[in-house]
Coordinates of C-alpha atoms and ligand atoms in Angstrom, one line a residue:
M1 CA -3.6 -20.6 0.9
P2 CA -3.2 -17.1 1.9
E3 CA -5.4 -15.9 5.0
T4 CA -8.8 -14.3 3.9
G5 CA -10.6 -10.8 5.2
V6 CA -9.3 -8.4 7.3
Q7 CA -6.3 -8.6 10.2
S8 CA -5.9 -4.7 10.9
A9 CA -7.4 -5.8 14.6
H10 CA -4.2 -7.4 14.8
I11 CA -1.5 -5.0 14.7
H12 CA 0.3 -4.9 17.7
E13 CA 0.9 -8.6 17.2
R14 CA 1.7 -8.3 13.6
A15 CA 3.9 -5.6 14.1
G16 CA 5.7 -7.1 17.3
K17 CA 7.0 -10.2 15.5
T18 CA 8.6 -8.2 12.4
L19 CA 10.6 -5.6 15.1
G20 CA 11.5 -9.0 16.9
D21 CA 12.6 -10.3 13.5
V22 CA 16.3 -9.3 12.3
R23 CA 16.4 -10.1 9.0
L24 CA 12.8 -8.4 8.3
Q25 CA 14.3 -5.4 9.6
E26 CA 17.0 -5.7 7.1
A27 CA 14.6 -6.9 4.0
Y28 CA 12.6 -3.5 4.7
K29 CA 15.0 -1.5 5.5
S30 CA 17.2 -1.8 3.0
S31 CA 14.3 -1.8 0.3
T32 CA 12.7 0.7 0.8
L33 CA 16.0 2.6 1.0
R34 CA 16.9 2.3 -1.8
L35 CA 13.3 2.7 -4.1
Y36 CA 13.0 5.8 -1.9
T37 CA 16.5 6.9 -2.5
H38 CA 15.9 5.3 -6.2
R39 CA 13.9 8.4 -6.3
L40 CA 15.2 11.4 -5.2
Q41 CA 17.3 10.1 -7.9
A42 CA 14.7 10.2 -10.2
M43 CA 12.9 13.4 -9.6
S44 CA 16.5 15.8 -10.0
E45 CA 16.2 14.2 -13.2
V46 CA 12.5 15.7 -14.7
P47 CA 12.7 20.2 -14.7
G48 CA 9.2 21.3 -13.6
F49 CA 8.8 17.2 -11.4
D50 CA 6.2 18.8 -8.8
S51 CA 4.0 20.7 -11.5
L52 CA 3.3 17.3 -13.1
R53 CA 2.7 16.3 -9.9
D54 CA 0.1 19.1 -9.4
R55 CA -1.5 18.5 -13.2
A56 CA -1.8 14.6 -12.2
R57 CA -3.5 16.1 -9.4
A58 CA -6.1 17.7 -10.8
I59 CA -7.0 15.8 -13.7
K60 CA -7.4 12.9 -10.9
A61 CA -9.7 15.4 -9.3
E62 CA -11.8 16.6 -12.4
V63 CA -12.1 12.9 -12.9
I64 CA -13.1 11.9 -9.1
E65 CA -15.2 14.4 -9.0
H66 CA -17.6 13.6 -12.2
L67 CA -16.9 9.8 -12.1
D68 CA -20.3 9.2 -13.2
E69 CA -20.3 10.4 -16.7
Y70 CA -16.3 8.9 -17.1
L71 CA -17.2 5.3 -16.3
A72 CA -20.4 5.1 -18.8
E73 CA -17.8 7.2 -21.7
F74 CA -15.4 4.6 -20.8
A75 CA -17.5 1.5 -20.5
D76 CA -19.0 2.7 -24.4
S77 CA -15.3 3.0 -25.4
V78 CA -14.2 -0.4 -24.5
E79 CA -18.0 -1.5 -26.0
R80 CA -17.0 0.3 -29.3
Q81 CA -13.3 -2.0 -29.5
G82 CA -15.3 -5.2 -29.8
G83 CA -14.1 -5.6 -25.9
K84 CA -16.9 -6.2 -22.4
V85 CA -17.7 -4.8 -19.7
H86 CA -18.4 -6.1 -16.6
W87 CA -20.0 -4.0 -13.9
A88 CA -19.0 -5.4 -10.2
E89 CA -20.4 -3.7 -7.0
T90 CA -18.9 -6.4 -4.3
A91 CA -15.8 -9.0 -4.2
E92 CA -18.1 -11.7 -4.5
E93 CA -19.6 -10.0 -8.2
V94 CA -16.1 -10.1 -9.0
C95 CA -15.5 -13.5 -8.8
G96 CA -18.6 -14.6 -10.3
A97 CA -17.5 -12.4 -13.8
V98 CA -14.4 -13.6 -14.1
R99 CA -15.6 -17.2 -12.7
R100 CA -18.4 -16.9 -15.5
I101 CA -16.4 -16.0 -17.9
A102 CA -13.6 -18.8 -17.1
E103 CA -16.7 -21.4 -17.8
A104 CA -18.0 -20.3 -20.8
A105 CA -14.4 -20.8 -22.0
G106 CA -14.4 -24.1 -20.4
V107 CA -11.3 -23.1 -18.2
R108 CA -9.9 -24.7 -15.7
E109 CA -6.7 -23.2 -15.1
F110 CA -5.9 -19.4 -15.7
V111 CA -2.6 -17.5 -15.7
K112 CA -2.7 -14.2 -13.8
S113 CA -0.4 -10.8 -14.1
K114 CA -0.4 -8.8 -10.7
T115 CA -3.4 -7.6 -10.2
M116 CA -4.1 -5.6 -6.4
V117 CA -7.6 -6.0 -7.4
G118 CA -7.4 -9.6 -7.5
E119 CA -5.6 -9.9 -4.2
E120 CA -8.4 -7.7 -2.7
V121 CA -11.2 -9.4 -4.2
E122 CA -9.0 -12.8 -3.6
L123 CA -9.8 -14.4 -6.5
N124 CA -7.2 -17.1 -6.6
E125 CA -9.2 -18.9 -4.0
A126 CA -12.7 -18.0 -5.1
L127 CA -11.7 -19.7 -8.6
E128 CA -10.2 -22.9 -6.8
S129 CA -13.0 -23.2 -4.8
A130 CA -15.0 -23.4 -8.1
G131 CA -11.9 -26.5 -8.8
I132 CA -10.3 -23.4 -11.2
R133 CA -6.6 -23.0 -10.2
G134 CA -4.5 -20.0 -10.9
I135 CA -1.0 -19.4 -11.1
E136 CA 0.8 -16.0 -10.9
T137 CA 3.2 -15.0 -13.3
D138 CA 4.9 -11.6 -11.5
L139 CA 7.9 -12.8 -9.8
G140 CA 7.1 -11.6 -6.8
E141 CA 3.4 -12.5 -6.5
L142 CA 4.5 -16.0 -8.3
I143 CA 6.8 -16.3 -4.8
I144 CA 4.2 -14.8 -1.9
Q145 CA 1.9 -17.7 -3.6
L146 CA 4.3 -20.4 -3.3
A147 CA 5.0 -19.1 0.8
G148 CA 1.0 -19.3 0.9
E149 CA 1.1 -15.6 2.0
R150 CA -0.2 -11.7 1.3
P151 CA 2.1 -9.2 -0.3
A152 CA 3.7 -7.4 1.6
H153 CA 3.8 -3.8 -0.4
I154 CA 2.2 -2.3 -3.2
V155 CA 4.6 -2.5 -6.0
A156 CA 7.0 -5.0 -4.7
P157 CA 4.9 -7.9 -3.6
A158 CA 7.7 -10.0 -1.7
I159 CA 10.1 -7.4 -0.5
H160 CA 10.5 -9.3 2.6
K161 CA 11.5 -11.5 1.3
T162 CA 15.6 -13.2 0.5
R163 CA 17.4 -15.2 -1.7
Q164 CA 17.3 -17.6 0.7
D165 CA 13.5 -18.1 1.1
V166 CA 13.6 -18.0 -2.5
A167 CA 15.6 -20.4 -2.8
E168 CA 14.1 -22.2 -0.2
L169 CA 10.4 -22.4 -2.0
F170 CA 11.3 -22.8 -5.4
A171 CA 13.0 -26.1 -4.3
D172 CA 10.2 -27.1 -2.6
H173 CA 7.7 -26.4 -5.3
L174 CA 8.8 -25.9 -8.1
H175 CA 11.4 -29.2 -7.1
S176 CA 14.2 -27.2 -9.0
E177 CA 17.7 -26.8 -7.9
R178 CA 18.9 -24.9 -4.5
T179 CA 20.6 -22.0 -6.0
T180 CA 20.6 -18.7 -5.0
E181 CA 21.7 -17.2 -7.7
P182 CA 19.3 -14.3 -8.9
E183 CA 20.0 -15.3 -12.8
R184 CA 19.3 -19.4 -12.4
L185 CA 15.9 -18.5 -9.8
T186 CA 15.0 -16.3 -12.8
A187 CA 15.6 -19.1 -15.5
I188 CA 14.1 -21.6 -12.9
A189 CA 10.7 -19.7 -12.8
R190 CA 10.6 -18.5 -16.5
R191 CA 10.8 -22.3 -17.3
A192 CA 7.5 -22.7 -14.5
L193 CA 5.7 -20.0 -16.4
R194 CA 5.8 -20.8 -20.0
E195 CA 4.5 -24.3 -19.0
A196 CA 1.5 -22.2 -18.2
F197 CA 1.5 -19.6 -20.5
S198 CA 1.2 -22.3 -23.4
R199 CA -1.5 -23.9 -20.9
A200 CA -3.2 -21.5 -20.2
G201 CA -6.6 -20.2 -22.0
L202 CA -7.9 -17.6 -20.6
G203 CA -5.2 -14.6 -18.3
V204 CA -6.1 -12.2 -15.9
S205 CA -4.4 -8.8 -15.6
G206 CA -5.3 -5.7 -13.6
A207 CA -5.2 -2.1 -14.7
N208 CA -2.9 1.3 -14.1
F209 CA -5.1 3.4 -15.9
A210 CA -8.4 3.3 -18.0
V211 CA -8.2 5.5 -21.5
A212 CA -12.1 6.9 -20.3
E213 CA -12.0 8.8 -24.5
T214 CA -10.4 5.4 -26.1
G215 CA -11.7 2.5 -23.7
T216 CA -7.9 1.6 -22.9
I217 CA -6.3 -0.7 -19.9
V218 CA -3.3 0.8 -20.0
L219 CA 0.0 -2.0 -17.9
V220 CA 3.0 -0.8 -16.9
E221 CA 5.5 -3.8 -15.7
N222 CA 8.8 -5.5 -15.7
E223 CA 8.8 -8.1 -16.6
G224 CA 7.5 -9.5 -20.3
N225 CA 5.0 -11.4 -17.8
I226 CA 2.0 -9.2 -18.6
R227 CA 2.2 -9.0 -22.2
L228 CA 2.2 -13.2 -22.7
C229 CA -0.7 -12.3 -20.1
T230 CA -3.2 -10.6 -21.8
T231 CA -2.3 -11.9 -25.3
A232 CA -1.1 -15.4 -24.8
P233 CA -4.1 -17.2 -24.0
R234 CA -7.6 -16.7 -25.3
V235 CA -9.2 -14.7 -23.2
H236 CA -8.4 -11.5 -21.3
V237 CA -10.1 -10.3 -18.4
A238 CA -8.9 -7.0 -16.7
L239 CA -9.9 -6.0 -13.5
V240 CA -10.5 -2.3 -12.9
G241 CA -11.2 -0.1 -9.6
I242 CA -13.2 2.4 -11.1
E243 CA -11.1 5.1 -9.8
K244 CA -8.7 3.7 -12.2
I245 CA -10.3 5.9 -14.6
I246 CA -8.5 8.4 -16.9
P247 CA -10.3 11.1 -19.4
R248 CA -7.9 11.6 -22.1
F249 CA -5.0 9.0 -24.1
K250 CA -3.1 11.8 -23.7
D251 CA -2.9 12.7 -19.8
L252 CA -0.8 10.0 -20.4
A253 CA 2.0 11.3 -21.1
V254 CA 1.6 13.0 -16.9
F255 CA 0.7 9.5 -15.5
L256 CA 3.6 7.4 -17.5
R257 CA 6.4 9.9 -16.0
L258 CA 5.0 10.3 -12.0
L259 CA 4.4 6.3 -11.9
G260 CA 8.0 4.6 -12.5
R261 CA 10.0 7.1 -11.4
S262 CA 7.6 7.8 -7.7
G263 CA 7.6 3.8 -7.7
T264 CA 11.1 2.6 -8.8
G265 CA 12.1 5.7 -9.9
Q266 CA 12.2 4.6 -13.5
K267 CA 12.1 7.2 -16.1
L268 CA 9.7 4.7 -17.8
T269 CA 8.8 0.7 -16.4
A270 CA 10.8 -1.7 -19.5
Y271 CA 7.6 -2.7 -21.1
T272 CA 4.0 -0.2 -21.5
S273 CA 1.3 -1.8 -22.9
L274 CA -1.8 -0.2 -23.8
L275 CA -5.1 -2.7 -24.8
S276 CA -7.7 -1.6 -26.4
G277 CA -10.3 -4.3 -27.4
P278 CA -9.8 -7.9 -28.9
R279 CA -7.1 -8.6 -31.6
R280 CA -8.8 -7.9 -35.4
D281 CA -8.4 -9.5 -38.5
S282 CA -5.0 -10.6 -38.8
E283 CA -4.1 -9.0 -35.5
D284 CA -2.5 -11.5 -32.7
G285 CA -4.0 -11.6 -29.6
P286 CA -7.4 -13.1 -26.8
A287 CA -10.3 -13.5 -29.4
E288 CA -12.0 -11.9 -26.4
M289 CA -11.7 -9.4 -23.8
H290 CA -13.9 -8.3 -20.6
V291 CA -13.3 -6.3 -18.2
V292 CA -14.3 -5.9 -15.1
L293 CA -15.0 -2.5 -13.5
V294 CA -14.9 -2.8 -9.3
D295 CA -16.8 -1.0 -7.0
N296 CA -16.1 -2.9 -3.6
G297 CA -15.9 0.6 -1.5
R298 CA -15.3 2.8 -3.8
V299 CA -18.4 4.6 -4.5
R300 CA -18.6 4.4 -0.4
T301 CA -15.6 6.6 -0.5
L302 CA -16.9 8.4 -3.2
S303 CA -19.6 9.4 -0.9
D304 CA -17.4 11.3 1.5
E305 CA -16.5 14.3 0.5
K306 CA -13.2 14.5 2.6
M307 CA -12.0 10.8 1.6
R308 CA -12.5 11.0 -1.6
E309 CA -9.1 12.0 -2.0
S310 CA -8.0 8.5 -1.2
L311 CA -9.3 7.8 -4.4
Y312 CA -7.2 10.2 -6.8
C313 CA -3.8 7.3 -5.6
I314 CA -2.4 5.2 -9.0
R315 CA -0.7 2.3 -6.6
C316 CA 3.4 3.9 -7.1
G317 CA 3.9 2.9 -3.1
A318 CA 5.8 5.9 -3.2
C319 CA 4.0 6.4 0.5
L320 CA 5.5 2.8 1.8
N321 CA 9.1 3.6 0.8
A322 CA 9.0 7.0 3.0
C323 CA 6.9 6.0 5.9
P324 CA 8.7 5.5 9.2
V325 CA 6.1 2.8 10.7
Y326 CA 5.6 1.0 7.2
R327 CA 9.5 0.5 7.0
K328 CA 9.8 -0.9 10.6
I329 CA 6.5 -2.5 11.0
G330 CA 6.4 -4.2 7.3
G331 CA 3.1 -4.8 4.7
H332 CA 1.8 -8.3 7.3
A333 CA 0.7 -6.5 9.6
Y334 CA -1.7 -3.8 8.2
G335 CA -3.9 -6.6 8.2
W336 CA -4.6 -6.5 4.5
V337 CA -3.4 -6.5 0.8
Y338 CA -2.9 -3.0 1.3
S339 CA -0.3 -1.4 3.7
G340 CA 1.1 1.5 4.5
P341 CA -0.4 4.7 4.7
I342 CA -2.3 4.5 1.6
G343 CA -3.3 0.8 2.7
A344 CA -4.2 3.1 6.4
L345 CA -7.1 5.0 4.6
I346 CA -8.3 2.6 2.0
T347 CA -8.4 -0.4 4.2
P348 CA -11.1 1.4 6.4
E349 CA -13.0 3.1 3.7
F350 CA -13.1 0.2 1.3
N351 CA -13.8 -2.2 4.4
G352 CA -15.7 -0.1 6.5
I353 CA -14.2 2.1 9.8
S354 CA -15.2 -1.7 12.4
Q355 CA -12.9 -3.8 10.1
A356 CA -9.7 -1.3 10.4
R357 CA -10.5 1.1 13.1
E358 CA -7.0 0.7 14.7
L359 CA -5.0 1.1 11.4
P360 CA -5.3 5.4 10.6
F361 CA -4.1 5.4 14.3
A362 CA -0.4 3.0 13.0
S363 CA 1.3 6.4 11.6
S364 CA 3.4 9.2 13.5
L365 CA 1.8 12.0 11.2
C366 CA 5.2 13.3 10.2
G367 CA 4.1 13.8 6.8
A368 CA 6.6 11.8 4.8
C369 CA 3.9 10.2 2.7
R370 CA 2.4 13.9 1.7
E371 CA 5.9 14.5 0.9
V372 CA 6.3 11.9 -1.8
C373 CA 2.7 11.2 -3.1
P374 CA 3.1 12.4 -7.2
V375 CA -0.7 13.1 -6.6
R376 CA -0.1 15.1 -3.5
I377 CA -2.8 13.1 -1.7
N378 CA -2.5 15.1 1.8
I379 CA -2.6 11.7 4.3
P380 CA -1.9 13.3 7.3
D381 CA -4.7 15.0 7.4
L382 CA -7.1 12.0 5.9
L383 CA -6.0 9.7 8.3
L384 CA -7.2 12.3 10.8
H385 CA -10.4 12.9 9.9
L386 CA -10.5 8.2 9.9
R387 CA -9.2 8.9 13.3
G388 CA -12.4 10.9 14.0
K389 CA -14.6 8.3 12.3
A390 CA -13.2 6.2 14.2
Q391 CA -14.0 7.2 17.6
T392 CA -17.2 8.7 16.3
Q393 CA -18.9 6.2 14.4
H394 CA -16.9 2.8 16.2
A395 CA -15.5 4.0 19.4
P396 CA -14.1 0.5 21.3
A397 CA -16.4 -0.8 24.5
A398 CA -13.6 0.8 26.6
S399 CA -14.6 4.3 24.2
G400 CA -11.6 6.2 23.0
A401 CA -8.2 5.9 24.4
P402 CA -6.9 3.8 27.0
R403 CA -6.9 4.7 30.9
G404 CA -3.4 5.4 31.0
E405 CA -3.4 7.4 27.7
K406 CA -6.0 9.0 29.7
F407 CA -4.4 10.1 33.0
S408 CA -1.5 10.8 31.5
M409 CA -3.4 13.5 29.3
Q410 CA -5.3 15.1 32.0
L411 CA -2.2 15.3 34.2
W412 CA -0.8 17.0 31.3
A413 CA -2.9 19.9 30.9
W414 CA -3.1 20.2 34.7
A415 CA 0.5 20.8 34.5
M416 CA 0.1 22.9 31.7
K417 CA -2.2 25.6 33.2
R418 CA 0.8 25.5 36.5
P419 CA 3.8 26.5 35.6
R420 CA 5.8 26.2 39.5
A421 CA 3.8 23.1 39.0
Y422 CA 5.1 22.1 35.1
E423 CA 8.7 23.2 36.8
W424 CA 8.7 21.0 40.0
G425 CA 7.3 17.7 38.0
S426 CA 10.0 17.9 35.3
R427 CA 12.8 18.2 38.0
L428 CA 11.6 15.4 40.0
A429 CA 11.2 13.4 36.8
R430 CA 14.6 14.1 35.9
L431 CA 15.7 12.8 39.2
A432 CA 13.7 10.1 38.8
Q433 CA 14.7 8.9 35.3
R434 CA 18.6 8.9 36.4
F435 CA 17.9 4.7 37.2
W436 CA 17.3 4.2 34.5
Q437 CA 18.8 6.5 32.0
R438 CA 21.4 5.1 29.8
G439 CA 23.1 8.1 28.1
Q440 CA 20.6 9.7 25.7
W441 CA 17.7 7.3 26.0
I442 CA 15.8 5.3 28.7
P443 CA 15.9 1.4 27.0
K444 CA 13.3 0.1 30.1
A445 CA 11.1 1.9 31.5
P446 CA 9.4 1.1 35.1
V447 CA 5.8 1.5 35.1
F448 CA 2.8 1.7 32.9
P449 CA 2.3 2.7 30.2
M450 CA 5.8 4.1 29.7
S451 CA 7.1 -0.1 29.8
R452 CA 4.4 -0.5 27.3
W453 CA 6.6 3.0 25.0
T454 CA 10.1 0.4 26.0
D455 CA 8.6 -2.7 24.6
Q456 CA 8.8 -1.3 21.3
R457 CA 11.9 0.8 21.6
D458 CA 13.9 3.4 23.3
F459 CA 12.6 6.3 25.3
P460 CA 14.4 9.8 25.1
A461 CA 15.6 11.1 27.7
L462 CA 14.1 14.3 29.8
A463 CA 17.2 17.2 28.3
S464 CA 19.5 18.0 31.7
R465 CA 18.7 21.6 31.8
T466 CA 15.1 22.9 31.1
F467 CA 14.6 25.6 28.2
R468 CA 13.6 28.1 31.2
E469 CA 16.8 26.9 32.1
R470 CA 18.5 27.4 29.3
W471 CA 16.7 31.0 28.1
K472 CA 17.2 32.6 32.1
K473 CA 21.2 31.5 31.3
R474 CA 21.1 32.9 27.8
P475 CA 24.1 36.0 27.7
G476 CA 22.0 38.8 28.5
G477 CA 19.0 36.8 29.6
Ligands
SF4_1 S1 -0.8 7.6 -2.2 FE1 0.4 8.0 -3.4 S2 2.6 7.5 -3.2 FE2 0.8 6.7 -2.0 S3 1.3 4.6 -3.4 FE3 -0.7 6.0 -3.5 S4 -0.1 7.6 -4.8 FE4 1.8 6.3 -4.0

């Protein structure tokens, strides 16, 4: 069973583990760079990509500002199409609703497609304790379910697993031959999942978008498992975060063009499913369709005018692939189901700042996330806002920054106001660094707090000549 609850307080230990594992470092680096490069390529093929982003942002802003009205419209549209709407304020209420639906249908096993809301509310664990077993059908989700882990990436949950890892997991849990050939591994998963689809009486999905005008649930994927999850079982349940609403059907054209390209660099994902209510006469599909509208911290986020912007997110994962911190520390370091820059925003918001006050600080604020975000969320700005919240609403017992950091900053501020002292200080520092300097870097600093820095990475050595010295020596200086 994967760990449960928010574990963000352990970010330093967890990050240390990833940083010390060469195989994990390589897996994160190669996968994120591949997705990042594909995105750049896909963007360059669409004239006016930036205006598309502006349009998407404007639509999201409109929805979030009038969310109550759009939610009511969506719920009416779903019921008009023959679906049933359930409102859930907490994770327990979400799991309770799905459990009651499963029990009413007499189901002891359900198939599940990739849903981050399902991960967030720990649906599998909750239903398992009620004797109802969930089987993940997305290949990446199946891999991490067998490994007993949480997703390491919003879009690619098993981004950190190698073929060898998957071969071991399949051999141990699915009792298959031990092979590292991708085609054979996929065939093994397909065989196991086909049996699950044929047995299951209930399919659970998430939703990429939920159209208020028509009550349509929109799902994108590359494997086809979502199609089976939502149509083969007699009952379908869609878990929908309330921020997934878009107003009109025609708005989909904007978001679908952005989502695939931003997430994986695809023009469109291989399958796009539009589901409007249960089956009609003479149609295939589920006899019942339930939509669970999930709050679980989103209304609290809405109440903070600044943080509201984080609800524009369409979960494309582009900010993770661009983030230099995520690339190094990996998804599990963030301690919950959402990782990377967007995880650092919504984990404290959805769970309360006291649960994840460390996350807003896990950023260099370089702005790479803002550059790639298809809905232009100003992530660094929101992280700074959350840092303020963390300090004012949930300062640690010692209050504020560690003493070493405070002392360094005070010393720095003192020297910056005294040019002579600054000059002599930097001369002394340059002399002292010679003992530890290797080329342009200091790989191991001898004193705290610098030694904390060089535990994980090299420190750039001071330049041999200061700016002032170079300025004086310039021609005509
Ligand atoms: S914050 Fe932006 S880039 Fe990151 S997952 Fe959400 S939509 Fe994508």
